[in-house]
GROMACS .gro file of C-alpha atoms in nm:
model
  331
    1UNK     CA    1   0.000   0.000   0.000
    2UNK     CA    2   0.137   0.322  -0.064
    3UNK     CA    3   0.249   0.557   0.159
    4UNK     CA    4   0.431   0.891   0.229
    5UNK     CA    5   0.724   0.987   0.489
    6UNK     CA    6   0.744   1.362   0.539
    7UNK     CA    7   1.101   1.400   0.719
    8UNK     CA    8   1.203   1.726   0.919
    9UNK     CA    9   1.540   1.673   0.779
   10UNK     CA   10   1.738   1.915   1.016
   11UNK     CA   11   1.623   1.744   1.332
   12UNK     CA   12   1.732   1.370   1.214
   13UNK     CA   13   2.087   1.520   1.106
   14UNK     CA   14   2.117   1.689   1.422
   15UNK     CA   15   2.024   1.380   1.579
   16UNK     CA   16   2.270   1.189   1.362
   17UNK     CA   17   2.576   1.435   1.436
   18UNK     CA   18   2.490   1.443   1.810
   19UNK     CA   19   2.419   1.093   1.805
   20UNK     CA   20   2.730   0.891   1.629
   21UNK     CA   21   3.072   0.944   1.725
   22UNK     CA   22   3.254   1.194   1.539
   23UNK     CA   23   3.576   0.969   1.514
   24UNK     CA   24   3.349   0.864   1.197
   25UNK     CA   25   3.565   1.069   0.932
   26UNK     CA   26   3.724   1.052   0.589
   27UNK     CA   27   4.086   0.965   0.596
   28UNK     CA   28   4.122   1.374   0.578
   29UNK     CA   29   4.015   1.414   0.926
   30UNK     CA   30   3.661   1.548   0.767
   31UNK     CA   31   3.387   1.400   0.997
   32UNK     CA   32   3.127   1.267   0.802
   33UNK     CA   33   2.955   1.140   1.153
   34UNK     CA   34   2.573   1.312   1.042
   35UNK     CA   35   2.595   1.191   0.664
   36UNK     CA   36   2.616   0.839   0.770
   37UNK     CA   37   2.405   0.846   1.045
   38UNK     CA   38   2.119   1.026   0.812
   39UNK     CA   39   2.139   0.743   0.640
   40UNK     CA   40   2.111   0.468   0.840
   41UNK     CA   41   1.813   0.647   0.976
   42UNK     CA   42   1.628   0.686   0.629
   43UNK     CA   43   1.708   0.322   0.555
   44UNK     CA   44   1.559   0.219   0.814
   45UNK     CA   45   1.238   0.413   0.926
   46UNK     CA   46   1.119   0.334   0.542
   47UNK     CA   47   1.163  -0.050   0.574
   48UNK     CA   48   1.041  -0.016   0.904
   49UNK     CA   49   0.734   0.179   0.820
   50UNK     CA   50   0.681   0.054   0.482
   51UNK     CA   51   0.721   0.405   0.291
   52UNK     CA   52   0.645   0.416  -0.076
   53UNK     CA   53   0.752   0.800  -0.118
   54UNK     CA   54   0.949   1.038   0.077
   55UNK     CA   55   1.012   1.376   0.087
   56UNK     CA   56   1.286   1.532   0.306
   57UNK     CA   57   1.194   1.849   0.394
   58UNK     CA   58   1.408   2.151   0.425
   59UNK     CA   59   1.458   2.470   0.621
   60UNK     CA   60   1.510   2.726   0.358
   61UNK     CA   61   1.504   2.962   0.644
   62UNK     CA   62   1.462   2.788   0.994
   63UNK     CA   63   1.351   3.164   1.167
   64UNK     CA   64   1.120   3.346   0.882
   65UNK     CA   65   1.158   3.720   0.924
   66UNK     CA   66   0.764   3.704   0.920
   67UNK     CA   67   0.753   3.501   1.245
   68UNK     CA   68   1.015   3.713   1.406
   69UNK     CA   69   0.822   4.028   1.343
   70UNK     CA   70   0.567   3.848   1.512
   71UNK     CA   71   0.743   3.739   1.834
   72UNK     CA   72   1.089   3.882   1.851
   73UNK     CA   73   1.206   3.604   2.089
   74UNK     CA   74   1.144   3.371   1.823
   75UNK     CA   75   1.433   3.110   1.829
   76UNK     CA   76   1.649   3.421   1.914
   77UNK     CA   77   1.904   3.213   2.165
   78UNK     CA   78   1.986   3.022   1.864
   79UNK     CA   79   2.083   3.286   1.640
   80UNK     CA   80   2.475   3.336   1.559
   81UNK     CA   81   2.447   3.572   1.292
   82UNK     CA   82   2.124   3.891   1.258
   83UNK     CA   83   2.127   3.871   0.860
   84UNK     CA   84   1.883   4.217   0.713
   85UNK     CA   85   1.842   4.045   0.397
   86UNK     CA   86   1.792   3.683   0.386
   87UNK     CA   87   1.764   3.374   0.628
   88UNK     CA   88   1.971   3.483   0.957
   89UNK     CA   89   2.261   3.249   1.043
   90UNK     CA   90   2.139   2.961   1.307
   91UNK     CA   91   2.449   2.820   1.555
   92UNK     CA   92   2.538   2.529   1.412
   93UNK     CA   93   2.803   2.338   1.517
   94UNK     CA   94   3.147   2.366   1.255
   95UNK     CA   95   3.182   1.985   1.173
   96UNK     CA   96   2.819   1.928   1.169
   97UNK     CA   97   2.789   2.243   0.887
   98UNK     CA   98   3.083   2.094   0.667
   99UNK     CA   99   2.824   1.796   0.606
  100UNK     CA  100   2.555   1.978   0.512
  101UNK     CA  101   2.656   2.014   0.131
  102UNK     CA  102   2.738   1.619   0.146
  103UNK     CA  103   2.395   1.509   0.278
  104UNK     CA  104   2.210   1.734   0.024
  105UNK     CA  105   2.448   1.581  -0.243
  106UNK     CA  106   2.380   1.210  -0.081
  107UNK     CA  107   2.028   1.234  -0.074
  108UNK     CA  108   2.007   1.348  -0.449
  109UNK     CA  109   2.221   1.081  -0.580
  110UNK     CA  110   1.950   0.862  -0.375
  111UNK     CA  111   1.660   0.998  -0.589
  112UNK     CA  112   1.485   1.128  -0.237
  113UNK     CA  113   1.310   1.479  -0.303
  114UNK     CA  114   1.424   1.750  -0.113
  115UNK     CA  115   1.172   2.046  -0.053
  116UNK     CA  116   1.233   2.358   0.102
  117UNK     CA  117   1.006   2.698   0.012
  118UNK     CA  118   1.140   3.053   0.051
  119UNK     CA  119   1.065   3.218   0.384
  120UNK     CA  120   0.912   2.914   0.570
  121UNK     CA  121   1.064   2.626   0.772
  122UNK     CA  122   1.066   2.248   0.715
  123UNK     CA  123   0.819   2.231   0.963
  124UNK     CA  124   0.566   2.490   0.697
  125UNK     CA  125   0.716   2.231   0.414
  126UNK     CA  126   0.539   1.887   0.685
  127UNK     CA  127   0.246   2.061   0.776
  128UNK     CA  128   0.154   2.147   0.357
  129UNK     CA  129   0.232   1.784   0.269
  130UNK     CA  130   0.073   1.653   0.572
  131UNK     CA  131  -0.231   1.858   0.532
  132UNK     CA  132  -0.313   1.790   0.183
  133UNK     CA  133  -0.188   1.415   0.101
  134UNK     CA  134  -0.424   1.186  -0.017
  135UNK     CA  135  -0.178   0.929   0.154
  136UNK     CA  136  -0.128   0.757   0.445
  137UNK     CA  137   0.148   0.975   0.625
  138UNK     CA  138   0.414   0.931   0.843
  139UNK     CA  139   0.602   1.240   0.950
  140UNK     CA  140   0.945   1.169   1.077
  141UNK     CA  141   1.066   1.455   1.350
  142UNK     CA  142   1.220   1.534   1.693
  143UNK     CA  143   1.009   1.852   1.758
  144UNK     CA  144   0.630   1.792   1.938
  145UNK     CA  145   0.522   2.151   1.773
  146UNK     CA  146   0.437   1.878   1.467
  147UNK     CA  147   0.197   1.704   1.692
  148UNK     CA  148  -0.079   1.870   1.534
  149UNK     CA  149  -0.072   1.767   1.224
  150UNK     CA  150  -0.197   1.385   1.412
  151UNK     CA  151  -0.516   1.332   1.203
  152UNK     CA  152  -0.643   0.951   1.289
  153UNK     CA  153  -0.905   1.003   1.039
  154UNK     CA  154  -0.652   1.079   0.784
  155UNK     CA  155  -0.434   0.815   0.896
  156UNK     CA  156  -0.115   1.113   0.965
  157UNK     CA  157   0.064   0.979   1.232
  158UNK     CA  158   0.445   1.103   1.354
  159UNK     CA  159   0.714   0.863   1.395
  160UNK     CA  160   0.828   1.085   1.714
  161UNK     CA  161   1.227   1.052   1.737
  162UNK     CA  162   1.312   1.234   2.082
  163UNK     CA  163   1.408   0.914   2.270
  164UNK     CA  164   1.608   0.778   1.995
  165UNK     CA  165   1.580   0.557   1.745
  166UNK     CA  166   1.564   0.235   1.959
  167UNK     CA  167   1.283   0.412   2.124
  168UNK     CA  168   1.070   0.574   1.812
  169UNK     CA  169   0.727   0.639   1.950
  170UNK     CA  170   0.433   0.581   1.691
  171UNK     CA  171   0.173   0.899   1.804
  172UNK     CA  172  -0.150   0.895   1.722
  173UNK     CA  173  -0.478   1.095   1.798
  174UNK     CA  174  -0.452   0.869   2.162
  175UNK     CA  175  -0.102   0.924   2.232
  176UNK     CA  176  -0.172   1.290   2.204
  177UNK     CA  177  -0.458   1.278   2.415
  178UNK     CA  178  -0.264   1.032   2.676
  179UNK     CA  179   0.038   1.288   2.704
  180UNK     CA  180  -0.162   1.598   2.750
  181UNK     CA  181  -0.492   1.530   2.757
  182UNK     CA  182  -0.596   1.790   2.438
  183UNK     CA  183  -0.634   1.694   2.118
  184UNK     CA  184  -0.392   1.695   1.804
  185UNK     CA  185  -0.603   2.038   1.644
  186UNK     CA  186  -0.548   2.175   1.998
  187UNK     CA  187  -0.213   2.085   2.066
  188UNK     CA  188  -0.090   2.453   1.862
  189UNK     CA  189  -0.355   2.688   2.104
  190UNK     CA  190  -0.230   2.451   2.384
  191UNK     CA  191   0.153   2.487   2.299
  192UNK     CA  192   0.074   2.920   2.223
  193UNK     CA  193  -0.080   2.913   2.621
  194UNK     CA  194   0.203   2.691   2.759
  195UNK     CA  195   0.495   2.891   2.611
  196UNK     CA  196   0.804   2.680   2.478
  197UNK     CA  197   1.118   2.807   2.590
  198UNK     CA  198   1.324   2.576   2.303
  199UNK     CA  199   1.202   2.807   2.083
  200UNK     CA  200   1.144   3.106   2.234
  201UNK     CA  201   0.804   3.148   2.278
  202UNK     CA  202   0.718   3.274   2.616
  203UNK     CA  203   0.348   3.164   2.663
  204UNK     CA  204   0.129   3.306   2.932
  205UNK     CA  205   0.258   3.375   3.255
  206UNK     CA  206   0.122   3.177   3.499
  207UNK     CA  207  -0.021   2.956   3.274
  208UNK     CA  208   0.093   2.612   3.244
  209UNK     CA  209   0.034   2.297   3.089
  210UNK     CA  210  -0.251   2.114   3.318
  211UNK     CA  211  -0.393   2.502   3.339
  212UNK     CA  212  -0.351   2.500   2.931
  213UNK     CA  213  -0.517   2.186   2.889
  214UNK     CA  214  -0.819   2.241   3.160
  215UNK     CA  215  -0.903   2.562   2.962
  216UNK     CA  216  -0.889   2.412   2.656
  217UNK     CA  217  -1.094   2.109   2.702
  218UNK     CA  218  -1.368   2.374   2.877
  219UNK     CA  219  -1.364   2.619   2.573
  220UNK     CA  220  -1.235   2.389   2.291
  221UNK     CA  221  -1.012   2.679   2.130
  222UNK     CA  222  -0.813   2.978   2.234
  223UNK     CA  223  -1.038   3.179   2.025
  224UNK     CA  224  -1.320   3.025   2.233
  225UNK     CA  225  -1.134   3.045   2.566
  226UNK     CA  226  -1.058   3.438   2.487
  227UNK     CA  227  -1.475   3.516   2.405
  228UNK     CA  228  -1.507   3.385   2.728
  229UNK     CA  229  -1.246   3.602   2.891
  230UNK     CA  230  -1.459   3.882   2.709
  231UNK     CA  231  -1.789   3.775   2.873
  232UNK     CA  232  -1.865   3.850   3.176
  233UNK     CA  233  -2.103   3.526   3.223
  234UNK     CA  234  -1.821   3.328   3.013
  235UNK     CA  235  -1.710   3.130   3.317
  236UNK     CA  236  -1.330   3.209   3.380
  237UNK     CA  237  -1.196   3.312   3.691
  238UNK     CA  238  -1.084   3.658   3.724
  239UNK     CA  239  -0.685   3.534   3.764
  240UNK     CA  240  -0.719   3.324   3.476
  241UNK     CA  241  -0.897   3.690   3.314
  242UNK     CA  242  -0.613   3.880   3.456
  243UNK     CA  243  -0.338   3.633   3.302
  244UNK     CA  244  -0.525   3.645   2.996
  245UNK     CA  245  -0.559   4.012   2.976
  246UNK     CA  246  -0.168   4.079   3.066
  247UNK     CA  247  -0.085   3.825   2.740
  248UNK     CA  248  -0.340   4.016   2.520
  249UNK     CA  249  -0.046   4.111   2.289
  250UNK     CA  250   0.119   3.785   2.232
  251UNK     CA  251  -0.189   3.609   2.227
  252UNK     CA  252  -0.299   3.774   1.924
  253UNK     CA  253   0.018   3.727   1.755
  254UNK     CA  254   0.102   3.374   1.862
  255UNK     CA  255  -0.112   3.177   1.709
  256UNK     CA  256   0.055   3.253   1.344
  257UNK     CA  257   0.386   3.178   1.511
  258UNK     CA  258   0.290   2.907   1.656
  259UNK     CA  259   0.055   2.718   1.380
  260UNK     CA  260   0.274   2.560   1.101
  261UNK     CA  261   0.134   2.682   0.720
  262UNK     CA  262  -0.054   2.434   0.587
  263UNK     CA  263  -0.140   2.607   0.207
  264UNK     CA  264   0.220   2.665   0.055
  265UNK     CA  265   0.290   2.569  -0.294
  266UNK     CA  266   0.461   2.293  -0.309
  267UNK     CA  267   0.533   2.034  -0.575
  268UNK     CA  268   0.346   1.777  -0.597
  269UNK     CA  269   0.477   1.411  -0.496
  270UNK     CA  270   0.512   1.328  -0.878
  271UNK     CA  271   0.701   1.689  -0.935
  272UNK     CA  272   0.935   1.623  -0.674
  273UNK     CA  273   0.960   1.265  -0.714
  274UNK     CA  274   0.885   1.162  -0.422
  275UNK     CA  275   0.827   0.824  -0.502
  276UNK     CA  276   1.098   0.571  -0.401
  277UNK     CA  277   1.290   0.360  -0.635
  278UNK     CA  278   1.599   0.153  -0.662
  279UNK     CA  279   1.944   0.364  -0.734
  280UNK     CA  280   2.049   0.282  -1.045
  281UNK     CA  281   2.316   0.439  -1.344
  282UNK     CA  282   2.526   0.731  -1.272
  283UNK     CA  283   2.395   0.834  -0.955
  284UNK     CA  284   2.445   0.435  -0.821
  285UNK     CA  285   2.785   0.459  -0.924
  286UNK     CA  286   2.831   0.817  -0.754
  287UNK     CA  287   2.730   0.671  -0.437
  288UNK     CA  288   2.953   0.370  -0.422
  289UNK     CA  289   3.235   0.582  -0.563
  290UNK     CA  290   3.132   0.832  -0.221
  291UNK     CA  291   3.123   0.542  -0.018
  292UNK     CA  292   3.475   0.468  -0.075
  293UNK     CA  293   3.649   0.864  -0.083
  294UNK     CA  294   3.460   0.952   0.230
  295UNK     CA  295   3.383   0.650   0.430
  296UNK     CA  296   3.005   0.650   0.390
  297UNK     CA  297   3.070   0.246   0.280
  298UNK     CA  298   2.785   0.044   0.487
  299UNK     CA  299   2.580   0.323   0.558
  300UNK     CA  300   2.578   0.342   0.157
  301UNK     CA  301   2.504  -0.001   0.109
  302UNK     CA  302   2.192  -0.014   0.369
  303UNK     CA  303   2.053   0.309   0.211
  304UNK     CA  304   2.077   0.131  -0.160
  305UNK     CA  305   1.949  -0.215  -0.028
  306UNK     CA  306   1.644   0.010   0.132
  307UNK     CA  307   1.584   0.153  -0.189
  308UNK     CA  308   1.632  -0.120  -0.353
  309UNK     CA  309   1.341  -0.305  -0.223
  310UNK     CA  310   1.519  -0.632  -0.045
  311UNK     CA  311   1.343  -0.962  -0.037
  312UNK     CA  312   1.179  -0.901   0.269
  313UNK     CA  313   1.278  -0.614   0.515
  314UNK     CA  314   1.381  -0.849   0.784
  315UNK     CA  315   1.657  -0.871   0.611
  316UNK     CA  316   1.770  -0.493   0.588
  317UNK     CA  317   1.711  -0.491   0.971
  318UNK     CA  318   1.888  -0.803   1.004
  319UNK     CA  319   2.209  -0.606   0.819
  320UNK     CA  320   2.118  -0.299   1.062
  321UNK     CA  321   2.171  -0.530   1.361
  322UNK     CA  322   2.497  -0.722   1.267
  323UNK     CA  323   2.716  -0.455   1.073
  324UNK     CA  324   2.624  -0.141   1.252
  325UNK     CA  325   2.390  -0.216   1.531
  326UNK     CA  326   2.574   0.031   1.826
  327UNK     CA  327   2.537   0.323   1.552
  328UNK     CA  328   2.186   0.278   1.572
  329UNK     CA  329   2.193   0.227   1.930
  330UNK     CA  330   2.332   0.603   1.989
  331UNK     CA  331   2.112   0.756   1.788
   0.00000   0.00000   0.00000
């Protein structure tokens, strides 16, 4: 059956470069730690989850201007470099931006679409595809701001990698509700109430997450829970008013912050070529010839076995298990 894996690229390869050792290198010295461990993880989430297409979507700019207008705090802490014209430069660590160019290069030898759209983040890129596929979807992340793109009905689901990937957590509409007790199309007013200090988004004072999520299950929405704070017979106490009232500014900005874009123009799977298929030709021969200059060698093999479409996908994990089992284990 076919389905589609939306990856938020820059939080597996940040998970690969914190995750493998960096005495992974090229005989240069050049780590190449991320690119392998990228791979590994791609092999394996679509054999484990059965993907059919993938895109791997990008941050063309990972702090829009637009959003920073917005909320000036926005993902400030993790800015190295203001920028007036164009994306501002994030902190990123040295070795792990030399492998940047490499993993783009990697993953278009490997056929897998890249997408990234002017002024938005991956996350704008997931919440498009996620939004409007006509696929069962699995989106692939680190980051719990996607959780509300969990549709059951739609059959979205994230493959939630925070714990690792000997831990990936499967969330669903329940899992959602289990954790913090508001629903997936909640989860963004509940996340704008709660604040997130990761990336800079300050929330409402005094307001935390069993206070976020009793409000919201009374009023169903922020934009119901703030008619109520208008209404005198609306039911709120007058510190939860007061709280309310002192956020008033944020609160009306926050929820476009906050809310990934789910309208952009993207390509569509068959445009971007999305759809997976074995590695074949020039850009097969690219690979292996990569594999052996930069000592990418079984992480190559596992992606193009992956891709390949192995007799049955026990044995891809099996290889995952004997030839490179403690990368996977630090990931």
């Amino acid at each position: 059956m076919p389905r589609l894996m939306l990856l938020d690229t820059a939080s597996l390869y940040f998970r690969a470069f914190y995750g493998v050792p960096d005495s992974i290198r090229r005989s240069d010295g050049t780590p190449v730690n991320a690119v392998r461990g990228l791979m590994d993880m791609i092999a394996r989430l679509t054999t484990d989850y059965e993907a059919t297409h993938v895109v791997a979507c990008w941050d063309n700019d990972w702090r829009p201007k637009w959003r920073v207008e917005l909320i000036p705090s926005y993902k400030a802490h993790r800015v190295a470099e203001i920028v007036p014209v164009g994306p501002d430069v994030e902190i990123v660590p040295d070795p792990l931006e030399a492998q940047i160019p490499l993993i783009r290069h990697v993953l278009d030898l490997a056929g897998i679409a890249v997408v990234g759209i002017d002024d938005h983040e991956a996350d704008d890129v997931v919440g498009t595809y996620a939004s409007q596929a006509q696929l069962p979807t699995d989106v692939v992340t680190g980051d719990r701001d996607l959780f509300q793109l969990v549709d059951d009905d739609r059959d979205v689901r994230v493959i939630y990698t925070a714990r690792g990937m000997k831990n990936l957590e499967v969330v669903t509409d329940v899992v959602v509700v289990g954790k913090y007790r508001v629903l997936p199309q909640q989860y963004a007013d509940y996340a704008t109430l709660r604040g997130d200090s990761s990336d800079g988004l300050p929330g409402v004072a005094g307001i935390g997450e069993k206070t976020a999520a009793s409000l919201l299950a009374e009023h169903g929405s922020l934009e119901g829970l703030l008619e109520a704070a208008e209404d005198p017979d609306g039911g709120l106490s007058s510190s939860v008013r007061a709280k309310l009232s002192a956020a008033a500014g944020y609160l009306k900005v926050a929820p476009a912050v906050v809310n990934v874009v789910r309208d952009l123009q993207v390509p569509t799977l068959e445009e971007a070529g999305a759809q997976l298929r074995p590695v074949t030709g020039e850009a097969r021969a690219e690979l292996e010839r990569l594999a052996n200059e930069w000592n990418l060698g079984g992480s190559v093999k596992r992606l193009l076995a992956a891709l390949g479409h192995p007799t049955t996908p026990s044995q891809l994990i099996d290889s995952f298990r004997t030839a490179w089992a403690w990368v996977i284990a630090s990931l």
